Amino acid sequence: RKEVEQDPGPFNVPEGATVAFNCTYSNSASQSFFWYRQDCRKEPKLLMSVYSSGNEDGRFTAQLNRASQYISLLIRDSKLSDSATYLCVVHYTGTASKLTFGTGTRLQVTL
Amino acid sequence: SQTIHQWPATLVQPVGSPLSLECTVEGTSNPNLYWYRQAAGRGLQLLFYSVGIGQISSEVPQNLSASRPQDRQFILSSKKLLLSDSGFYLCAWRNKGGFQPQHFGDGTRLSIL
């Protein structure tokens, strides 16, 4: 089983739609969690950290479920500019120096 | 604020030629530094990481090597490139401690002919 698993998609949604991605992780000793966004042929960029109580940043909401070992990202009112690949990232306490990246979920927002 | 510089942006090299990619970070000290490779349409593959000057950890066996001659400088090298070395190379930095995200450079797109 992969350490971090994501549905590769693509998720094709119309503008204005709400879309949610899930990401599961295998190591219960995971300490911190992030969502990154990667545009085609560009570097990944931090979208948001994921806090235990859940957190929101504008149209984006991140949730953490430690019991079921998954994190989620909800995007409301999708924009064309949200089209990208979204990477789930996990930091394990036993690997102090390394973050583990999922392979990403591709989102395509259409008119 | 912290910034990361990675160069060159694109590189075309013949098989068997040497390689040197450089990455520098500004605005922070004693960061963790990382080199990743991403093949087209694939996920990130961690190649090397460093927690300090002269300290290099290798994640996968390959014909690449890394060095950290200064606190905020990370270099990726090869003596003889293979066709399979083509890809998108990304340098990243991260402050030490938990709950710290990673920040990436703009990347180098390497094509081997």
PDB file of C-alpha atoms in Angstrom:
ATOM      1  CA  ARG A   1       0.000   0.000   0.000  1.00  0.00           C
ATOM      2  CA  LYS A   2       1.279   3.447  -0.896  1.00  0.00           C
ATOM      3  CA  GLU A   3       2.084   5.793   1.971  1.00  0.00           C
ATOM      4  CA  VAL A   4      -0.105   8.507   0.478  1.00  0.00           C
ATOM      5  CA  GLU A   5      -2.865   7.673  -2.000  1.00  0.00           C
ATOM      6  CA  GLN A   6      -4.930   9.941  -4.180  1.00  0.00           C
ATOM      7  CA  ASP A   7      -7.446   9.381  -6.945  1.00  0.00           C
ATOM      8  CA  PRO A   8      -5.583  10.589 -10.045  1.00  0.00           C
ATOM      9  CA  GLY A   9      -8.776  11.852 -11.692  1.00  0.00           C
ATOM     10  CA  PRO A  10      -9.278  13.809 -13.825  1.00  0.00           C
ATOM     11  CA  PHE A  11     -12.197  15.471 -12.146  1.00  0.00           C
ATOM     12  CA  ASN A  12     -14.051  17.453 -14.802  1.00  0.00           C
ATOM     13  CA  VAL A  13     -16.410  20.013 -13.268  1.00  0.00           C
ATOM     14  CA  PRO A  14     -18.252  23.072 -14.588  1.00  0.00           C
ATOM     15  CA  GLU A  15     -17.448  26.539 -13.362  1.00  0.00           C
ATOM     16  CA  GLY A  16     -19.208  27.311 -10.104  1.00  0.00           C
ATOM     17  CA  ALA A  17     -19.369  23.701  -8.991  1.00  0.00           C
ATOM     18  CA  THR A  18     -18.164  22.360  -5.662  1.00  0.00           C
ATOM     19  CA  VAL A  19     -15.604  19.577  -5.828  1.00  0.00           C
ATOM     20  CA  ALA A  20     -13.900  17.538  -3.132  1.00  0.00           C
ATOM     21  CA  PHE A  21     -10.761  15.421  -3.132  1.00  0.00           C
ATOM     22  CA  ASN A  22      -9.749  12.856  -0.586  1.00  0.00           C
ATOM     23  CA  CYS A  23      -6.315  11.564   0.260  1.00  0.00           C
ATOM     24  CA  THR A  24      -5.535   8.578   2.471  1.00  0.00           C
ATOM     25  CA  TYR A  25      -2.308   7.992   4.343  1.00  0.00           C
ATOM     26  CA  SER A  26      -1.018   4.767   5.820  1.00  0.00           C
ATOM     27  CA  ASN A  27       1.162   5.848   8.738  1.00  0.00           C
ATOM     28  CA  SER A  28      -0.767   6.736  11.870  1.00  0.00           C
ATOM     29  CA  ALA A  29       2.314   8.543  13.206  1.00  0.00           C
ATOM     30  CA  SER A  30       1.767  11.292  10.674  1.00  0.00           C
ATOM     31  CA  GLN A  31       2.309  14.706  12.143  1.00  0.00           C
ATOM     32  CA  SER A  32       1.456  17.388   9.637  1.00  0.00           C
ATOM     33  CA  PHE A  33      -0.444  17.638   6.395  1.00  0.00           C
ATOM     34  CA  PHE A  34      -0.532  19.968   3.429  1.00  0.00           C
ATOM     35  CA  TRP A  35      -2.224  20.504   0.102  1.00  0.00           C
ATOM     36  CA  TYR A  36      -0.130  21.725  -2.806  1.00  0.00           C
ATOM     37  CA  ARG A  37      -1.196  22.840  -6.242  1.00  0.00           C
ATOM     38  CA  GLN A  38       0.842  22.104  -9.365  1.00  0.00           C
ATOM     39  CA  ASP A  39       0.110  23.693 -12.704  1.00  0.00           C
ATOM     40  CA  CYS A  40       1.210  21.980 -15.881  1.00  0.00           C
ATOM     41  CA  ARG A  41       4.998  22.151 -16.307  1.00  0.00           C
ATOM     42  CA  LYS A  42       5.398  24.251 -13.164  1.00  0.00           C
ATOM     43  CA  GLU A  43       6.660  23.655  -9.650  1.00  0.00           C
ATOM     44  CA  PRO A  44       4.290  22.620  -6.841  1.00  0.00           C
ATOM     45  CA  LYS A  45       3.106  25.504  -4.690  1.00  0.00           C
ATOM     46  CA  LEU A  46       1.743  25.350  -1.170  1.00  0.00           C
ATOM     47  CA  LEU A  47      -2.018  25.796  -1.207  1.00  0.00           C
ATOM     48  CA  MET A  48      -2.713  25.344   2.485  1.00  0.00           C
ATOM     49  CA  SER A  49      -1.690  23.490   5.600  1.00  0.00           C
ATOM     50  CA  VAL A  50      -4.265  21.162   7.144  1.00  0.00           C
ATOM     51  CA  TYR A  51      -4.991  21.599  10.825  1.00  0.00           C
ATOM     52  CA  SER A  52      -6.590  19.087  13.148  1.00  0.00           C
ATOM     53  CA  SER A  53      -9.731  21.168  13.572  1.00  0.00           C
ATOM     54  CA  GLY A  54     -10.040  21.824   9.859  1.00  0.00           C
ATOM     55  CA  ASN A  55      -9.371  25.144   8.223  1.00  0.00           C
ATOM     56  CA  GLU A  56     -10.665  27.380   5.511  1.00  0.00           C
ATOM     57  CA  ASP A  57      -8.997  29.788   3.143  1.00  0.00           C
ATOM     58  CA  GLY A  58     -11.491  31.582   0.961  1.00  0.00           C
ATOM     59  CA  ARG A  59     -13.146  29.012  -1.292  1.00  0.00           C
ATOM     60  CA  PHE A  60     -10.888  26.231  -0.048  1.00  0.00           C
ATOM     61  CA  THR A  61     -11.585  24.064   3.003  1.00  0.00           C
ATOM     62  CA  ALA A  62      -9.271  21.373   4.320  1.00  0.00           C
ATOM     63  CA  GLN A  63     -10.260  18.660   6.778  1.00  0.00           C
ATOM     64  CA  LEU A  64      -8.291  16.029   8.658  1.00  0.00           C
ATOM     65  CA  ASN A  65      -9.731  12.755   9.905  1.00  0.00           C
ATOM     66  CA  ARG A  66      -7.084  11.026  11.990  1.00  0.00           C
ATOM     67  CA  ALA A  67      -9.307   8.091  12.940  1.00  0.00           C
ATOM     68  CA  SER A  68      -9.827   7.145   9.296  1.00  0.00           C
ATOM     69  CA  GLN A  69      -6.440   8.478   8.200  1.00  0.00           C
ATOM     70  CA  TYR A  70      -7.524  10.778   5.435  1.00  0.00           C
ATOM     71  CA  ILE A  71      -7.476  14.433   4.575  1.00  0.00           C
ATOM     72  CA  SER A  72      -9.792  16.229   2.225  1.00  0.00           C
ATOM     73  CA  LEU A  73      -9.856  19.388   0.156  1.00  0.00           C
ATOM     74  CA  LEU A  74     -13.117  21.085  -0.774  1.00  0.00           C
ATOM     75  CA  ILE A  75     -13.230  23.749  -3.452  1.00  0.00           C
ATOM     76  CA  ARG A  76     -16.379  25.832  -3.666  1.00  0.00           C
ATOM     77  CA  ASP A  77     -17.476  27.957  -6.612  1.00  0.00           C
ATOM     78  CA  SER A  78     -14.808  26.484  -8.902  1.00  0.00           C
ATOM     79  CA  LYS A  79     -13.011  28.857 -11.263  1.00  0.00           C
ATOM     80  CA  LEU A  80     -11.326  28.064 -14.544  1.00  0.00           C
ATOM     81  CA  SER A  81      -8.072  29.062 -12.857  1.00  0.00           C
ATOM     82  CA  ASP A  82      -8.494  26.256 -10.316  1.00  0.00           C
ATOM     83  CA  SER A  83      -7.626  23.754 -13.051  1.00  0.00           C
ATOM     84  CA  ALA A  84      -4.435  22.083 -11.845  1.00  0.00           C
ATOM     85  CA  THR A  85      -3.130  18.978 -10.116  1.00  0.00           C
ATOM     86  CA  TYR A  86      -3.623  18.933  -6.349  1.00  0.00           C
ATOM     87  CA  LEU A  87      -0.995  17.117  -4.309  1.00  0.00           C
ATOM     88  CA  CYS A  88      -1.595  15.710  -0.863  1.00  0.00           C
ATOM     89  CA  VAL A  89       1.491  15.874   1.376  1.00  0.00           C
ATOM     90  CA  VAL A  90       2.152  14.148   4.695  1.00  0.00           C
ATOM     91  CA  HIS A  91       4.955  14.527   7.215  1.00  0.00           C
ATOM     92  CA  TYR A  92       5.686  11.572   9.469  1.00  0.00           C
ATOM     93  CA  THR A  93       7.220  12.112  12.861  1.00  0.00           C
ATOM     94  CA  GLY A  94       9.623   9.251  12.223  1.00  0.00           C
ATOM     95  CA  THR A  95      11.082  10.936   9.165  1.00  0.00           C
ATOM     96  CA  ALA A  96      11.959  14.313  10.532  1.00  0.00           C
ATOM     97  CA  SER A  97      13.432  15.607   7.314  1.00  0.00           C
ATOM     98  CA  LYS A  98      11.115  14.317   4.623  1.00  0.00           C
ATOM     99  CA  LEU A  99       7.638  15.005   3.376  1.00  0.00           C
ATOM    100  CA  THR A 100       5.766  12.358   1.422  1.00  0.00           C
ATOM    101  CA  PHE A 101       3.936  13.545  -1.662  1.00  0.00           C
ATOM    102  CA  GLY A 102       0.938  11.888  -3.249  1.00  0.00           C
ATOM    103  CA  THR A 103       0.900  11.589  -7.024  1.00  0.00           C
ATOM    104  CA  GLY A 104      -1.876  14.157  -7.274  1.00  0.00           C
ATOM    105  CA  THR A 105      -5.474  14.568  -8.368  1.00  0.00           C
ATOM    106  CA  ARG A 106      -6.068  16.423 -11.590  1.00  0.00           C
ATOM    107  CA  LEU A 107      -8.891  18.950 -11.712  1.00  0.00           C
ATOM    108  CA  GLN A 108     -10.250  20.418 -14.937  1.00  0.00           C
ATOM    109  CA  VAL A 109     -12.805  23.206 -14.577  1.00  0.00           C
ATOM    110  CA  THR A 110     -14.784  23.906 -17.728  1.00  0.00           C
ATOM    111  CA  LEU A 111     -17.153  26.624 -18.954  1.00  0.00           C
TER     112      LEU A 111
ATOM    113  CA  SER B   1      11.274  36.762   3.112  1.00  0.00           C
ATOM    114  CA  GLN B   2      12.765  33.547   1.859  1.00  0.00           C
ATOM    115  CA  THR B   3      13.494  32.903  -1.777  1.00  0.00           C
ATOM    116  CA  ILE B   4      14.895  29.975  -3.709  1.00  0.00           C
ATOM    117  CA  HIS B   5      16.800  30.247  -6.972  1.00  0.00           C
ATOM    118  CA  GLN B   6      17.312  27.336  -9.288  1.00  0.00           C
ATOM    119  CA  TRP B   7      19.079  27.394 -12.623  1.00  0.00           C
ATOM    120  CA  PRO B   8      19.111  26.874 -15.499  1.00  0.00           C
ATOM    121  CA  ALA B   9      15.411  26.776 -16.357  1.00  0.00           C
ATOM    122  CA  THR B  10      15.934  24.469 -19.321  1.00  0.00           C
ATOM    123  CA  LEU B  11      18.849  22.356 -20.424  1.00  0.00           C
ATOM    124  CA  VAL B  12      19.487  20.102 -23.385  1.00  0.00           C
ATOM    125  CA  GLN B  13      22.408  17.741 -22.989  1.00  0.00           C
ATOM    126  CA  PRO B  14      23.813  14.840 -25.023  1.00  0.00           C
ATOM    127  CA  VAL B  15      23.992  11.356 -23.555  1.00  0.00           C
ATOM    128  CA  GLY B  16      27.242  10.851 -21.681  1.00  0.00           C
ATOM    129  CA  SER B  17      27.799  14.517 -20.893  1.00  0.00           C
ATOM    130  CA  PRO B  18      28.210  15.833 -17.336  1.00  0.00           C
ATOM    131  CA  LEU B  19      25.567  17.745 -15.421  1.00  0.00           C
ATOM    132  CA  SER B  20      25.548  20.413 -12.759  1.00  0.00           C
ATOM    133  CA  LEU B  21      22.362  22.011 -11.475  1.00  0.00           C
ATOM    134  CA  GLU B  22      22.563  24.605  -8.766  1.00  0.00           C
ATOM    135  CA  CYS B  23      20.090  25.802  -6.183  1.00  0.00           C
ATOM    136  CA  THR B  24      20.465  28.553  -3.594  1.00  0.00           C
ATOM    137  CA  VAL B  25      18.181  29.721  -0.845  1.00  0.00           C
ATOM    138  CA  GLU B  26      18.044  33.183   0.688  1.00  0.00           C
ATOM    139  CA  GLY B  27      16.413  34.543   3.799  1.00  0.00           C
ATOM    140  CA  THR B  28      16.783  31.513   6.033  1.00  0.00           C
ATOM    141  CA  SER B  29      19.579  29.575   7.685  1.00  0.00           C
ATOM    142  CA  ASN B  30      20.236  25.868   8.222  1.00  0.00           C
ATOM    143  CA  PRO B  31      17.308  24.737   6.075  1.00  0.00           C
ATOM    144  CA  ASN B  32      16.686  21.204   4.898  1.00  0.00           C
ATOM    145  CA  LEU B  33      17.321  21.027   1.160  1.00  0.00           C
ATOM    146  CA  TYR B  34      15.907  18.584  -1.377  1.00  0.00           C
ATOM    147  CA  TRP B  35      16.283  17.489  -4.992  1.00  0.00           C
ATOM    148  CA  TYR B  36      13.317  15.889  -6.750  1.00  0.00           C
ATOM    149  CA  ARG B  37      12.760  14.601 -10.258  1.00  0.00           C
ATOM    150  CA  GLN B  38       9.414  14.450 -11.979  1.00  0.00           C
ATOM    151  CA  ALA B  39       8.945  12.489 -15.184  1.00  0.00           C
ATOM    152  CA  ALA B  40       6.264  13.725 -17.567  1.00  0.00           C
ATOM    153  CA  GLY B  41       2.810  13.028 -16.172  1.00  0.00           C
ATOM    154  CA  ARG B  42       4.208  11.372 -13.067  1.00  0.00           C
ATOM    155  CA  GLY B  43       4.624  12.140  -9.376  1.00  0.00           C
ATOM    156  CA  LEU B  44       7.598  13.605  -7.550  1.00  0.00           C
ATOM    157  CA  GLN B  45      10.535  11.327  -6.888  1.00  0.00           C
ATOM    158  CA  LEU B  46      12.819  12.384  -4.035  1.00  0.00           C
ATOM    159  CA  LEU B  47      16.444  12.014  -5.133  1.00  0.00           C
ATOM    160  CA  PHE B  48      18.479  13.560  -2.321  1.00  0.00           C
ATOM    161  CA  TYR B  49      18.005  15.568   0.806  1.00  0.00           C
ATOM    162  CA  SER B  50      20.366  17.372   3.141  1.00  0.00           C
ATOM    163  CA  VAL B  51      19.957  18.489   6.731  1.00  0.00           C
ATOM    164  CA  GLY B  52      23.238  20.378   6.872  1.00  0.00           C
ATOM    165  CA  ILE B  53      26.503  21.272   5.154  1.00  0.00           C
ATOM    166  CA  GLY B  54      28.174  18.185   3.771  1.00  0.00           C
ATOM    167  CA  GLN B  55      25.303  15.912   4.866  1.00  0.00           C
ATOM    168  CA  ILE B  56      23.618  14.166   1.953  1.00  0.00           C
ATOM    169  CA  SER B  57      21.053  11.370   2.047  1.00  0.00           C
ATOM    170  CA  SER B  58      20.345   9.482  -1.145  1.00  0.00           C
ATOM    171  CA  GLU B  59      16.885   8.053  -1.727  1.00  0.00           C
ATOM    172  CA  VAL B  60      17.363   6.052  -4.921  1.00  0.00           C
ATOM    173  CA  PRO B  61      20.402   4.475  -6.546  1.00  0.00           C
ATOM    174  CA  GLN B  62      21.337   6.260  -9.732  1.00  0.00           C
ATOM    175  CA  ASN B  63      24.160   7.927 -11.554  1.00  0.00           C
ATOM    176  CA  LEU B  64      23.407  11.277  -9.923  1.00  0.00           C
ATOM    177  CA  SER B  65      25.077  12.806  -6.873  1.00  0.00           C
ATOM    178  CA  ALA B  66      24.426  15.820  -4.694  1.00  0.00           C
ATOM    179  CA  SER B  67      26.577  18.146  -2.650  1.00  0.00           C
ATOM    180  CA  ARG B  68      25.990  20.926  -0.167  1.00  0.00           C
ATOM    181  CA  PRO B  69      29.169  22.983  -0.002  1.00  0.00           C
ATOM    182  CA  GLN B  70      27.492  25.884   1.798  1.00  0.00           C
ATOM    183  CA  ASP B  71      24.537  26.200   4.125  1.00  0.00           C
ATOM    184  CA  ARG B  72      22.153  27.489   1.466  1.00  0.00           C
ATOM    185  CA  GLN B  73      23.613  25.931  -1.654  1.00  0.00           C
ATOM    186  CA  PHE B  74      22.619  22.551  -3.048  1.00  0.00           C
ATOM    187  CA  ILE B  75      24.117  21.080  -6.210  1.00  0.00           C
ATOM    188  CA  LEU B  76      22.969  18.128  -8.290  1.00  0.00           C
ATOM    189  CA  SER B  77      25.591  16.509 -10.496  1.00  0.00           C
ATOM    190  CA  SER B  78      26.262  13.677 -12.852  1.00  0.00           C
ATOM    191  CA  LYS B  79      29.473  12.573 -14.553  1.00  0.00           C
ATOM    192  CA  LYS B  80      27.690  10.882 -17.479  1.00  0.00           C
ATOM    193  CA  LEU B  81      24.050  11.487 -18.262  1.00  0.00           C
ATOM    194  CA  LEU B  82      21.727   8.718 -19.419  1.00  0.00           C
ATOM    195  CA  LEU B  83      18.598   9.054 -21.561  1.00  0.00           C
ATOM    196  CA  SER B  84      16.576   8.084 -18.501  1.00  0.00           C
ATOM    197  CA  ASP B  85      17.833  11.177 -16.665  1.00  0.00           C
ATOM    198  CA  SER B  86      15.474  13.369 -18.674  1.00  0.00           C
ATOM    199  CA  GLY B  87      12.839  15.061 -16.558  1.00  0.00           C
ATOM    200  CA  PHE B  88      11.824  18.046 -14.511  1.00  0.00           C
ATOM    201  CA  TYR B  89      14.258  18.625 -11.630  1.00  0.00           C
ATOM    202  CA  LEU B  90      13.047  20.531  -8.625  1.00  0.00           C
ATOM    203  CA  CYS B  91      14.998  21.910  -5.701  1.00  0.00           C
ATOM    204  CA  ALA B  92      13.149  22.626  -2.473  1.00  0.00           C
ATOM    205  CA  TRP B  93      13.844  23.940   1.015  1.00  0.00           C
ATOM    206  CA  ARG B  94      12.133  23.536   4.341  1.00  0.00           C
ATOM    207  CA  ASN B  95      12.743  24.949   7.779  1.00  0.00           C
ATOM    208  CA  LYS B  96      13.440  22.337  10.411  1.00  0.00           C
ATOM    209  CA  GLY B  97      10.754  21.263  12.846  1.00  0.00           C
ATOM    210  CA  GLY B  98       7.273  19.887  12.553  1.00  0.00           C
ATOM    211  CA  PHE B  99       4.448  21.569  10.701  1.00  0.00           C
ATOM    212  CA  GLN B 100       6.845  23.165   8.230  1.00  0.00           C
ATOM    213  CA  PRO B 101       5.868  23.054   4.560  1.00  0.00           C
ATOM    214  CA  GLN B 102       8.312  22.712   1.724  1.00  0.00           C
ATOM    215  CA  HIS B 103       8.970  25.410  -0.874  1.00  0.00           C
ATOM    216  CA  PHE B 104      10.087  24.682  -4.405  1.00  0.00           C
ATOM    217  CA  GLY B 105      12.268  26.426  -6.926  1.00  0.00           C
ATOM    218  CA  ASP B 106      11.033  27.021 -10.462  1.00  0.00           C
ATOM    219  CA  GLY B 107      12.596  23.783 -11.670  1.00  0.00           C
ATOM    220  CA  THR B 108      14.953  22.774 -14.463  1.00  0.00           C
ATOM    221  CA  ARG B 109      13.598  20.951 -17.479  1.00  0.00           C
ATOM    222  CA  LEU B 110      16.344  18.589 -18.619  1.00  0.00           C
ATOM    223  CA  SER B 111      16.242  16.875 -21.997  1.00  0.00           C
ATOM    224  CA  ILE B 112      18.836  14.271 -22.913  1.00  0.00           C
ATOM    225  CA  LEU B 113      19.465  13.687 -26.606  1.00  0.00           C
TER     226      LEU B 113
END
